[in-house]
Amino acid sequence: MINRNKCFSNLSAGYLFPEVARRRVEYEKNHPDAKIISLSIGNTTEPLPAFIAEAMANYALALSTQEGYSGYGDEQGNSSLRKKIAETFYKNTASPDEVFISDGAKCDIARIQTLFGRDVKVAVQDPAYPVYVDGSVISGAAGANNGSGYDGIVYMPCTPENNFFPDLSQVSPNSLIYFCSPNNPTGAVSTKQELKTLVDFALGNGCIIVFDAAYREFIRDSSLPKSIFEIEGARKCAIEINSFSKPAGFTGVRLGWSVVPKDLTFADGTPVNKDWTRVMTTLFNGASNIAQAGGEAALEPEGLAAMKDVIDYYLDNANSIKNTLELKNFKNAGVKIYSTGNSPYIWAQFPGKKSWEIFDLFLDKCNVLVTPGSGFGPAGESFVRFSSFGHKKDVLEACRRLESLILQ
Ligand code: PGU
């Protein structure tokens, strides 16, 4: 028999969101009448803008014609879409041949680990989107969980005390630094000055930043940077990962992209772009051509306007959740709310309580599902994350239930 890959036995728990779903099912078994509302996983709920859906439908229909049919496309993605992404999001900072189209940001975060192998040192914001850490464990770059985190990972606490920007001094030279802004789960958006500190640190210490900008379109404060490449020097030390999931509602359609600048090199001088091209052409066969047609429509003026409307909708939900959590019942119990208005997530601290305890309390007393902060890393303990992805009527109903919650 083949031995189990040890890296899998190093994982101390299942993936966070299936675990939340499992507990929901368990609860429903015992409470069949419960009408649970999820403010947990960040999954889009609103219909695709018609303009974008029509572009995909037309493309799909044309596939049944001789003229409209296409098979495998370029592994790096359609050149017209790469060009549009470069023009829309990276004017003067990245060129189309530095853009790689993918089937989503999560998949890119997984594949990116093959670039660096098991010997790379990894640093993550704590708390962080769990895929950076779990993926590092699966790839062997991190070891077993020692009770306060996985061996080999440098956790950089991002807490209210440091305004959610980490102290980088703990990061070893030549590390891979995962960084997410707007951040999942805290919602914090790093300022230009903060990202400059990060970029300067990476440049001075031989580090590479994997910058996850999946929530960039939620940034409404125009003084805040939407891309790491707005920072001078980032082309020499950063990769950016992004997605159509949240702005265009493509969580199910699946489409994302990465930007790997040609100026970024490994210690031996090899361009990272060269190896990333090799990974994308060898381990990936291109994003769905139908999804790419949708992506192109999303970047037309009509698509961009429709995406803004959908994001406004979720931001309005976020505001309703924030207003509810600021009510007396929460305030008097010492609950602290962190909400930036530039993110779909509200991060809330319940001093003295464990994250899963708060999860159980909301599930039991309000039939509202949230995500326990400890699932995002050790510094997330005593926090929970509220997601604003949901139909407005459901979010408002969840808020009504929370209003009458009595917290001891
Ligand atoms: N990056 C970040 C920071 C995310 O929060 C998510 C989704 C993704 C990437 C995934 O992007 P795709 O392009 O759709 O692959 N986070 C959600 C969903 C959970 C999950 O497992 O992806 C969340 O609730 O945190």
mmCIF file of C-alpha atoms in Angstrom, residues 4-359:
data_model
loop_
_atom_site.group_PDB
_atom_site.id
_atom_site.type_symbol
_atom_site.label_atom_id
_atom_site.label_comp_id
_atom_site.label_asym_id
_atom_site.label_seq_id
_atom_site.Cartn_x
_atom_site.Cartn_y
_atom_site.Cartn_z
ATOM 1 C CA ARG A 4 -0.188 8.602 3.145
ATOM 2 C CA ASN A 5 1.451 11.914 2.271
ATOM 3 C CA LYS A 6 2.648 13.061 5.732
ATOM 4 C CA CYS A 7 1.727 16.640 4.963
ATOM 5 C CA PHE A 8 -1.955 15.745 5.155
ATOM 6 C CA SER A 9 -1.595 14.235 8.599
ATOM 7 C CA ASN A 10 0.065 17.485 9.684
ATOM 8 C CA LEU A 11 -3.232 19.313 9.127
ATOM 9 C CA SER A 12 -4.811 19.572 12.556
ATOM 10 C CA ALA A 13 -8.383 20.283 11.475
ATOM 11 C CA GLY A 14 -10.620 20.150 8.430
ATOM 12 C CA TYR A 15 -10.974 23.182 6.197
ATOM 13 C CA LEU A 16 -12.813 25.950 8.046
ATOM 14 C CA PHE A 17 -15.911 26.422 5.905
ATOM 15 C CA PRO A 18 -16.896 22.753 5.541
ATOM 16 C CA GLU A 19 -16.510 22.543 9.352
ATOM 17 C CA VAL A 20 -18.950 25.451 9.759
ATOM 18 C CA ALA A 21 -21.320 23.714 7.320
ATOM 19 C CA ARG A 22 -20.993 20.437 9.226
ATOM 20 C CA ARG A 23 -21.964 22.126 12.491
ATOM 21 C CA ARG A 24 -24.938 23.728 10.776
ATOM 22 C CA VAL A 25 -26.164 20.348 9.542
ATOM 23 C CA GLU A 26 -25.672 18.895 13.018
ATOM 24 C CA TYR A 27 -27.707 21.733 14.533
ATOM 25 C CA GLU A 28 -30.476 21.346 11.950
ATOM 26 C CA LYS A 29 -30.724 17.658 12.760
ATOM 27 C CA ASN A 30 -31.662 18.544 16.327
ATOM 28 C CA HIS A 31 -33.671 21.659 15.404
ATOM 29 C CA PRO A 32 -35.487 20.801 12.179
ATOM 30 C CA ASP A 33 -37.625 23.965 12.317
ATOM 31 C CA ALA A 34 -34.703 26.372 12.647
ATOM 32 C CA LYS A 35 -34.567 28.909 9.830
ATOM 33 C CA ILE A 36 -30.859 29.503 9.712
ATOM 34 C CA ILE A 37 -29.455 32.591 8.025
ATOM 35 C CA SER A 38 -25.810 32.417 6.996
ATOM 36 C CA LEU A 39 -23.541 35.390 7.553
ATOM 37 C CA SER A 40 -20.651 32.953 7.427
ATOM 38 C CA ILE A 41 -18.963 31.973 4.164
ATOM 39 C CA GLY A 42 -18.274 34.862 1.795
ATOM 40 C CA ASN A 43 -20.384 33.446 -0.999
ATOM 41 C CA THR A 44 -22.107 35.799 -3.439
ATOM 42 C CA THR A 45 -25.911 35.643 -3.555
ATOM 43 C CA GLU A 46 -27.085 38.252 -6.054
ATOM 44 C CA PRO A 47 -27.786 37.360 -9.701
ATOM 45 C CA LEU A 48 -25.166 38.026 -12.339
ATOM 46 C CA PRO A 49 -25.559 41.353 -14.094
ATOM 47 C CA ALA A 50 -27.625 40.513 -17.233
ATOM 48 C CA PHE A 51 -25.021 42.153 -19.482
ATOM 49 C CA ILE A 52 -22.381 39.721 -18.276
ATOM 50 C CA ALA A 53 -24.637 36.633 -18.308
ATOM 51 C CA GLU A 54 -25.740 37.415 -21.875
ATOM 52 C CA ALA A 55 -22.145 37.623 -23.052
ATOM 53 C CA MET A 56 -21.535 34.137 -21.664
ATOM 54 C CA ALA A 57 -24.797 32.778 -23.095
ATOM 55 C CA ASN A 58 -23.983 34.151 -26.539
ATOM 56 C CA TYR A 59 -20.500 32.722 -26.380
ATOM 57 C CA ALA A 60 -21.844 29.320 -25.323
ATOM 58 C CA LEU A 61 -24.385 29.288 -28.176
ATOM 59 C CA ALA A 62 -21.746 30.260 -30.697
ATOM 60 C CA LEU A 63 -19.751 27.205 -29.638
ATOM 61 C CA SER A 64 -22.338 25.155 -31.541
ATOM 62 C CA THR A 65 -21.338 26.842 -34.791
ATOM 63 C CA GLN A 66 -18.314 26.274 -36.979
ATOM 64 C CA GLU A 67 -17.255 29.925 -36.731
ATOM 65 C CA GLY A 68 -17.823 30.271 -32.991
ATOM 66 C CA TYR A 69 -16.273 27.014 -31.855
ATOM 67 C CA SER A 70 -12.976 27.004 -29.954
ATOM 68 C CA GLY A 71 -11.161 24.243 -28.113
ATOM 69 C CA TYR A 72 -8.230 24.635 -25.751
ATOM 70 C CA GLY A 73 -7.213 28.255 -25.485
ATOM 71 C CA ASP A 74 -3.900 29.741 -24.445
ATOM 72 C CA GLU A 75 -2.972 28.485 -20.994
ATOM 73 C CA GLN A 76 -2.181 32.027 -19.900
ATOM 74 C CA GLY A 77 -5.671 33.110 -21.005
ATOM 75 C CA ASN A 78 -7.197 34.934 -23.959
ATOM 76 C CA SER A 79 -4.916 37.757 -25.006
ATOM 77 C CA SER A 80 -7.858 40.173 -25.305
ATOM 78 C CA LEU A 81 -8.863 39.542 -21.686
ATOM 79 C CA ARG A 82 -5.274 39.834 -20.454
ATOM 80 C CA LYS A 83 -5.014 43.152 -22.263
ATOM 81 C CA LYS A 84 -8.272 44.397 -20.765
ATOM 82 C CA ILE A 85 -7.209 43.431 -17.236
ATOM 83 C CA ALA A 86 -3.863 45.187 -17.665
ATOM 84 C CA GLU A 87 -5.570 48.324 -18.995
ATOM 85 C CA THR A 88 -8.369 48.375 -16.427
ATOM 86 C CA PHE A 89 -6.441 47.586 -13.259
ATOM 87 C CA TYR A 90 -2.710 48.036 -13.951
ATOM 88 C CA LYS A 91 -2.285 51.081 -16.141
ATOM 89 C CA ASN A 92 1.472 51.780 -16.251
ATOM 90 C CA THR A 93 2.202 49.094 -13.653
ATOM 91 C CA ALA A 94 1.850 45.751 -15.480
ATOM 92 C CA SER A 95 1.633 44.614 -19.074
ATOM 93 C CA PRO A 96 -0.708 41.976 -20.586
ATOM 94 C CA ASP A 97 2.076 39.380 -20.789
ATOM 95 C CA GLU A 98 2.446 39.633 -17.010
ATOM 96 C CA VAL A 99 -1.247 38.760 -16.499
ATOM 97 C CA PHE A 100 -2.280 35.084 -16.249
ATOM 98 C CA ILE A 101 -5.963 34.137 -16.370
ATOM 99 C CA SER A 102 -7.081 31.365 -14.035
ATOM 100 C CA ASP A 103 -10.064 29.540 -12.607
ATOM 101 C CA GLY A 104 -9.995 31.639 -9.435
ATOM 102 C CA ALA A 105 -7.822 33.094 -6.723
ATOM 103 C CA LYS A 106 -7.952 30.060 -4.450
ATOM 104 C CA CYS A 107 -6.653 27.841 -7.252
ATOM 105 C CA ASP A 108 -3.830 30.308 -7.953
ATOM 106 C CA ILE A 109 -2.884 30.420 -4.276
ATOM 107 C CA ALA A 110 -2.665 26.604 -4.376
ATOM 108 C CA ARG A 111 -0.637 26.477 -7.595
ATOM 109 C CA ILE A 112 1.683 29.258 -6.496
ATOM 110 C CA GLN A 113 3.077 26.962 -3.809
ATOM 111 C CA THR A 114 4.554 24.730 -6.522
ATOM 112 C CA LEU A 115 6.745 27.689 -7.532
ATOM 113 C CA PHE A 116 8.466 27.838 -4.174
ATOM 114 C CA GLY A 117 8.494 24.219 -3.020
ATOM 115 C CA ARG A 118 8.743 22.850 0.489
ATOM 116 C CA ASP A 119 11.919 24.647 1.555
ATOM 117 C CA VAL A 120 10.483 28.143 1.440
ATOM 118 C CA LYS A 121 9.903 30.055 4.670
ATOM 119 C CA VAL A 122 6.367 31.360 4.983
ATOM 120 C CA ALA A 123 4.956 34.359 6.833
ATOM 121 C CA VAL A 124 1.246 35.136 7.076
ATOM 122 C CA GLN A 125 -0.923 37.806 8.555
ATOM 123 C CA ASP A 126 -2.672 36.437 11.605
ATOM 124 C CA PRO A 127 -5.633 36.165 11.162
ATOM 125 C CA ALA A 128 -5.681 35.305 7.451
ATOM 126 C CA TYR A 129 -7.628 33.474 4.749
ATOM 127 C CA PRO A 130 -6.872 29.862 5.799
ATOM 128 C CA VAL A 131 -5.720 28.716 2.352
ATOM 129 C CA TYR A 132 -2.284 30.363 2.748
ATOM 130 C CA VAL A 133 -1.494 28.275 5.832
ATOM 131 C CA ASP A 134 -3.323 25.060 4.947
ATOM 132 C CA GLY A 135 -1.837 25.166 1.451
ATOM 133 C CA SER A 136 1.649 25.597 2.938
ATOM 134 C CA VAL A 137 1.091 22.566 5.165
ATOM 135 C CA ILE A 138 -0.138 20.468 2.221
ATOM 136 C CA SER A 139 2.847 21.513 0.107
ATOM 137 C CA GLY A 140 5.242 20.654 2.953
ATOM 138 C CA ALA A 141 6.503 24.196 3.509
ATOM 139 C CA ALA A 142 4.975 24.038 7.002
ATOM 140 C CA GLY A 143 4.997 21.184 9.523
ATOM 141 C CA ALA A 144 2.635 19.971 12.222
ATOM 142 C CA ASN A 145 0.514 22.147 14.478
ATOM 143 C CA ASN A 146 2.316 22.714 17.775
ATOM 144 C CA GLY A 147 -0.749 24.024 19.569
ATOM 145 C CA SER A 148 -0.116 27.668 18.837
ATOM 146 C CA GLY A 149 0.241 27.362 15.070
ATOM 147 C CA TYR A 150 1.994 25.308 12.402
ATOM 148 C CA ASP A 151 5.755 24.791 12.616
ATOM 149 C CA GLY A 152 7.648 26.774 10.046
ATOM 150 C CA ILE A 153 5.044 29.510 9.673
ATOM 151 C CA VAL A 154 5.714 32.964 11.017
ATOM 152 C CA TYR A 155 2.396 34.368 12.197
ATOM 153 C CA MET A 156 2.275 38.149 12.054
ATOM 154 C CA PRO A 157 -0.482 39.264 14.428
ATOM 155 C CA CYS A 158 -2.794 41.909 12.970
ATOM 156 C CA THR A 159 -4.829 43.178 15.878
ATOM 157 C CA PRO A 160 -6.626 46.334 16.992
ATOM 158 C CA GLU A 161 -3.457 47.209 18.969
ATOM 159 C CA ASN A 162 -1.351 47.533 15.802
ATOM 160 C CA ASN A 163 -4.242 48.827 13.719
ATOM 161 C CA PHE A 164 -4.193 45.511 11.826
ATOM 162 C CA PHE A 165 -0.800 46.158 10.235
ATOM 163 C CA PRO A 166 1.851 43.648 11.350
ATOM 164 C CA ASP A 167 5.257 44.041 12.884
ATOM 165 C CA LEU A 168 7.482 42.674 10.112
ATOM 166 C CA SER A 169 10.588 42.344 12.259
ATOM 167 C CA GLN A 170 9.808 38.673 13.066
ATOM 168 C CA VAL A 171 9.873 37.694 9.382
ATOM 169 C CA SER A 172 13.058 35.873 8.327
ATOM 170 C CA PRO A 173 14.965 37.030 5.267
ATOM 171 C CA ASN A 174 13.998 35.289 2.001
ATOM 172 C CA SER A 175 10.454 34.511 3.126
ATOM 173 C CA LEU A 176 7.278 34.233 1.133
ATOM 174 C CA ILE A 177 4.865 36.725 2.692
ATOM 175 C CA TYR A 178 1.134 36.265 2.133
ATOM 176 C CA PHE A 179 -0.658 39.576 2.469
ATOM 177 C CA CYS A 180 -4.332 40.351 1.883
ATOM 178 C CA SER A 181 -5.848 43.833 1.604
ATOM 179 C CA PRO A 182 -8.741 44.497 2.022
ATOM 180 C CA ASN A 183 -8.140 41.795 4.524
ATOM 181 C CA ASN A 184 -10.135 38.668 5.029
ATOM 182 C CA PRO A 185 -11.277 38.385 7.816
ATOM 183 C CA THR A 186 -10.523 41.719 9.542
ATOM 184 C CA GLY A 187 -11.705 43.997 6.716
ATOM 185 C CA ALA A 188 -8.669 46.219 7.289
ATOM 186 C CA VAL A 189 -7.263 47.983 4.245
ATOM 187 C CA SER A 190 -3.580 48.880 4.363
ATOM 188 C CA THR A 191 -2.657 52.455 3.528
ATOM 189 C CA LYS A 192 -0.093 53.409 0.873
ATOM 190 C CA GLN A 193 2.402 54.132 3.637
ATOM 191 C CA GLU A 194 1.839 50.704 5.196
ATOM 192 C CA LEU A 195 2.237 48.912 1.885
ATOM 193 C CA LYS A 196 5.387 50.925 1.270
ATOM 194 C CA THR A 197 6.712 49.630 4.595
ATOM 195 C CA LEU A 198 5.871 46.094 3.443
ATOM 196 C CA VAL A 199 7.454 46.518 0.012
ATOM 197 C CA ASP A 200 10.586 48.151 1.452
ATOM 198 C CA PHE A 201 10.899 45.288 3.923
ATOM 199 C CA ALA A 202 10.533 42.687 1.153
ATOM 200 C CA LEU A 203 13.073 44.445 -1.058
ATOM 201 C CA GLY A 204 15.551 44.776 1.799
ATOM 202 C CA ASN A 205 15.188 41.166 2.915
ATOM 203 C CA GLY A 206 14.896 39.152 -0.289
ATOM 204 C CA CYS A 207 11.224 38.337 0.352
ATOM 205 C CA ILE A 208 8.432 37.813 -2.158
ATOM 206 C CA ILE A 209 4.945 39.093 -1.329
ATOM 207 C CA VAL A 210 1.897 37.199 -2.554
ATOM 208 C CA PHE A 211 -0.650 39.991 -2.477
ATOM 209 C CA ASP A 212 -4.262 38.814 -2.458
ATOM 210 C CA ALA A 213 -6.473 41.627 -3.725
ATOM 211 C CA ALA A 214 -9.683 39.592 -4.102
ATOM 212 C CA TYR A 215 -11.699 42.352 -2.375
ATOM 213 C CA ARG A 216 -10.157 45.360 -4.139
ATOM 214 C CA GLU A 217 -13.463 46.508 -5.634
ATOM 215 C CA PHE A 218 -14.891 47.028 -2.131
ATOM 216 C CA ILE A 219 -12.456 49.897 -1.535
ATOM 217 C CA ARG A 220 -14.501 53.075 -1.585
ATOM 218 C CA ASP A 221 -11.934 55.378 0.048
ATOM 219 C CA SER A 222 -9.984 56.649 -2.955
ATOM 220 C CA SER A 223 -6.883 57.382 -0.865
ATOM 221 C CA LEU A 224 -6.383 53.644 -0.229
ATOM 222 C CA PRO A 225 -4.296 51.519 -2.610
ATOM 223 C CA LYS A 226 -6.125 48.833 -4.611
ATOM 224 C CA SER A 227 -3.045 47.076 -5.931
ATOM 225 C CA ILE A 228 0.403 46.366 -4.519
ATOM 226 C CA PHE A 229 1.800 47.650 -7.808
ATOM 227 C CA GLU A 230 0.755 51.181 -6.855
ATOM 228 C CA ILE A 231 3.766 51.038 -4.545
ATOM 229 C CA GLU A 232 7.176 51.848 -5.952
ATOM 230 C CA GLY A 233 9.471 48.832 -6.046
ATOM 231 C CA ALA A 234 6.634 46.272 -5.836
ATOM 232 C CA ARG A 235 7.382 44.964 -9.326
ATOM 233 C CA LYS A 236 10.646 43.608 -7.935
ATOM 234 C CA CYS A 237 9.131 41.816 -4.941
ATOM 235 C CA ALA A 238 5.440 41.028 -5.435
ATOM 236 C CA ILE A 239 2.913 38.819 -7.157
ATOM 237 C CA GLU A 240 -0.723 39.880 -7.153
ATOM 238 C CA ILE A 241 -3.698 37.525 -7.145
ATOM 239 C CA ASN A 242 -7.223 38.588 -7.951
ATOM 240 C CA SER A 243 -10.621 37.261 -8.892
ATOM 241 C CA PHE A 244 -13.925 37.982 -10.600
ATOM 242 C CA SER A 245 -15.670 36.025 -7.819
ATOM 243 C CA LYS A 246 -16.706 38.817 -5.522
ATOM 244 C CA PRO A 247 -17.200 41.810 -7.849
ATOM 245 C CA ALA A 248 -18.890 39.954 -10.728
ATOM 246 C CA GLY A 249 -20.587 37.186 -8.734
ATOM 247 C CA PHE A 250 -18.328 34.591 -10.388
ATOM 248 C CA THR A 251 -17.928 32.382 -7.288
ATOM 249 C CA GLY A 252 -19.581 29.591 -9.279
ATOM 250 C CA VAL A 253 -18.553 30.659 -12.783
ATOM 251 C CA ARG A 254 -14.852 30.618 -11.727
ATOM 252 C CA LEU A 255 -12.440 33.192 -13.145
ATOM 253 C CA GLY A 256 -9.435 34.946 -11.647
ATOM 254 C CA TRP A 257 -6.004 36.202 -12.555
ATOM 255 C CA SER A 258 -2.488 36.646 -11.269
ATOM 256 C CA VAL A 259 0.110 39.254 -12.140
ATOM 257 C CA VAL A 260 3.747 38.201 -12.086
ATOM 258 C CA PRO A 261 6.014 41.076 -13.141
ATOM 259 C CA LYS A 262 9.012 40.296 -15.301
ATOM 260 C CA ASP A 263 11.226 42.265 -12.891
ATOM 261 C CA LEU A 264 10.653 39.684 -10.161
ATOM 262 C CA THR A 265 13.420 37.099 -9.959
ATOM 263 C CA PHE A 266 14.588 34.198 -7.829
ATOM 264 C CA ALA A 267 17.977 34.293 -6.094
ATOM 265 C CA ASP A 268 19.676 32.759 -9.180
ATOM 266 C CA GLY A 269 18.275 35.470 -11.437
ATOM 267 C CA THR A 270 15.559 33.330 -13.081
ATOM 268 C CA PRO A 271 12.447 35.409 -13.699
ATOM 269 C CA VAL A 272 9.546 34.144 -11.572
ATOM 270 C CA ASN A 273 7.338 34.895 -14.596
ATOM 271 C CA LYS A 274 9.212 32.186 -16.555
ATOM 272 C CA ASP A 275 8.513 29.478 -13.971
ATOM 273 C CA TRP A 276 4.932 30.667 -13.461
ATOM 274 C CA THR A 277 4.402 30.333 -17.222
ATOM 275 C CA ARG A 278 5.740 26.781 -16.909
ATOM 276 C CA VAL A 279 3.369 26.008 -14.019
ATOM 277 C CA MET A 280 0.363 27.488 -15.814
ATOM 278 C CA THR A 281 1.117 25.695 -19.077
ATOM 279 C CA THR A 282 1.915 22.374 -17.421
ATOM 280 C CA LEU A 283 -0.483 22.084 -14.485
ATOM 281 C CA PHE A 284 -3.373 24.129 -15.839
ATOM 282 C CA ASN A 285 -5.186 24.052 -19.154
ATOM 283 C CA GLY A 286 -6.707 27.499 -19.201
ATOM 284 C CA ALA A 287 -9.839 28.998 -17.686
ATOM 285 C CA SER A 288 -13.201 28.161 -19.258
ATOM 286 C CA ASN A 289 -13.625 30.090 -22.494
ATOM 287 C CA ILE A 290 -17.248 30.848 -21.529
ATOM 288 C CA ALA A 291 -16.127 32.336 -18.213
ATOM 289 C CA GLN A 292 -13.514 34.405 -20.037
ATOM 290 C CA ALA A 293 -16.225 35.817 -22.319
ATOM 291 C CA GLY A 294 -18.041 36.849 -19.137
ATOM 292 C CA GLY A 295 -14.849 38.396 -17.772
ATOM 293 C CA GLU A 296 -14.439 40.500 -20.904
ATOM 294 C CA ALA A 297 -18.028 41.740 -20.591
ATOM 295 C CA ALA A 298 -17.442 42.540 -16.911
ATOM 296 C CA LEU A 299 -14.657 44.909 -17.948
ATOM 297 C CA GLU A 300 -16.789 46.814 -20.481
ATOM 298 C CA PRO A 301 -18.140 50.117 -19.114
ATOM 299 C CA GLU A 302 -21.597 48.531 -18.680
ATOM 300 C CA GLY A 303 -20.109 45.560 -16.827
ATOM 301 C CA LEU A 304 -17.981 47.752 -14.567
ATOM 302 C CA ALA A 305 -21.040 49.855 -13.647
ATOM 303 C CA ALA A 306 -23.091 46.712 -12.900
ATOM 304 C CA MET A 307 -20.298 45.322 -10.701
ATOM 305 C CA LYS A 308 -20.173 48.559 -8.730
ATOM 306 C CA ASP A 309 -23.919 48.321 -8.065
ATOM 307 C CA VAL A 310 -23.635 44.762 -6.761
ATOM 308 C CA ILE A 311 -20.774 45.732 -4.466
ATOM 309 C CA ASP A 312 -22.724 48.744 -3.187
ATOM 310 C CA TYR A 313 -25.495 46.303 -2.313
ATOM 311 C CA TYR A 314 -23.165 44.136 -0.211
ATOM 312 C CA LEU A 315 -21.542 47.197 1.378
ATOM 313 C CA ASP A 316 -24.993 48.389 2.399
ATOM 314 C CA ASN A 317 -25.606 44.992 4.010
ATOM 315 C CA ALA A 318 -22.289 45.365 5.837
ATOM 316 C CA ASN A 319 -23.420 48.721 7.143
ATOM 317 C CA SER A 320 -26.668 47.224 8.474
ATOM 318 C CA ILE A 321 -24.709 44.531 10.320
ATOM 319 C CA LYS A 322 -22.326 47.110 11.748
ATOM 320 C CA ASN A 323 -25.198 49.319 12.956
ATOM 321 C CA THR A 324 -26.808 46.347 14.673
ATOM 322 C CA LEU A 325 -23.600 45.328 16.431
ATOM 323 C CA GLU A 326 -23.258 48.871 17.731
ATOM 324 C CA LEU A 327 -26.531 48.585 19.659
ATOM 325 C CA LYS A 328 -26.668 48.605 23.440
ATOM 326 C CA ASN A 329 -26.901 44.849 23.966
ATOM 327 C CA PHE A 330 -23.510 44.394 22.283
ATOM 328 C CA LYS A 331 -21.898 47.590 23.516
ATOM 329 C CA ASN A 332 -22.808 46.891 27.159
ATOM 330 C CA ALA A 333 -21.328 43.413 26.872
ATOM 331 C CA GLY A 334 -18.003 44.965 25.799
ATOM 332 C CA VAL A 335 -18.210 43.782 22.183
ATOM 333 C CA LYS A 336 -15.827 45.682 19.926
ATOM 334 C CA ILE A 337 -16.656 46.197 16.277
ATOM 335 C CA TYR A 338 -14.106 46.658 13.502
ATOM 336 C CA SER A 339 -15.632 47.812 10.262
ATOM 337 C CA THR A 340 -13.960 49.883 7.587
ATOM 338 C CA GLY A 341 -16.695 50.483 5.003
ATOM 339 C CA ASN A 342 -14.236 49.100 2.430
ATOM 340 C CA SER A 343 -14.858 45.402 2.902
ATOM 341 C CA PRO A 344 -17.695 42.887 2.895
ATOM 342 C CA TYR A 345 -16.666 41.674 6.358
ATOM 343 C CA ILE A 346 -17.289 42.956 9.882
ATOM 344 C CA TRP A 347 -14.820 41.734 12.497
ATOM 345 C CA ALA A 348 -16.116 41.682 16.065
ATOM 346 C CA GLN A 349 -14.369 40.882 19.323
ATOM 347 C CA PHE A 350 -16.150 39.340 22.301
ATOM 348 C CA PRO A 351 -13.607 39.742 25.124
ATOM 349 C CA GLY A 352 -13.270 36.732 27.391
ATOM 350 C CA LYS A 353 -15.136 34.381 25.039
ATOM 351 C CA LYS A 354 -13.849 31.736 22.626
ATOM 352 C CA SER A 355 -14.714 32.136 18.956
ATOM 353 C CA TRP A 356 -16.541 28.782 18.705
ATOM 354 C CA GLU A 357 -18.532 29.681 21.862
ATOM 355 C CA ILE A 358 -19.786 32.824 20.150
ATOM 356 C CA PHE A 359 -20.466 30.816 16.997
#
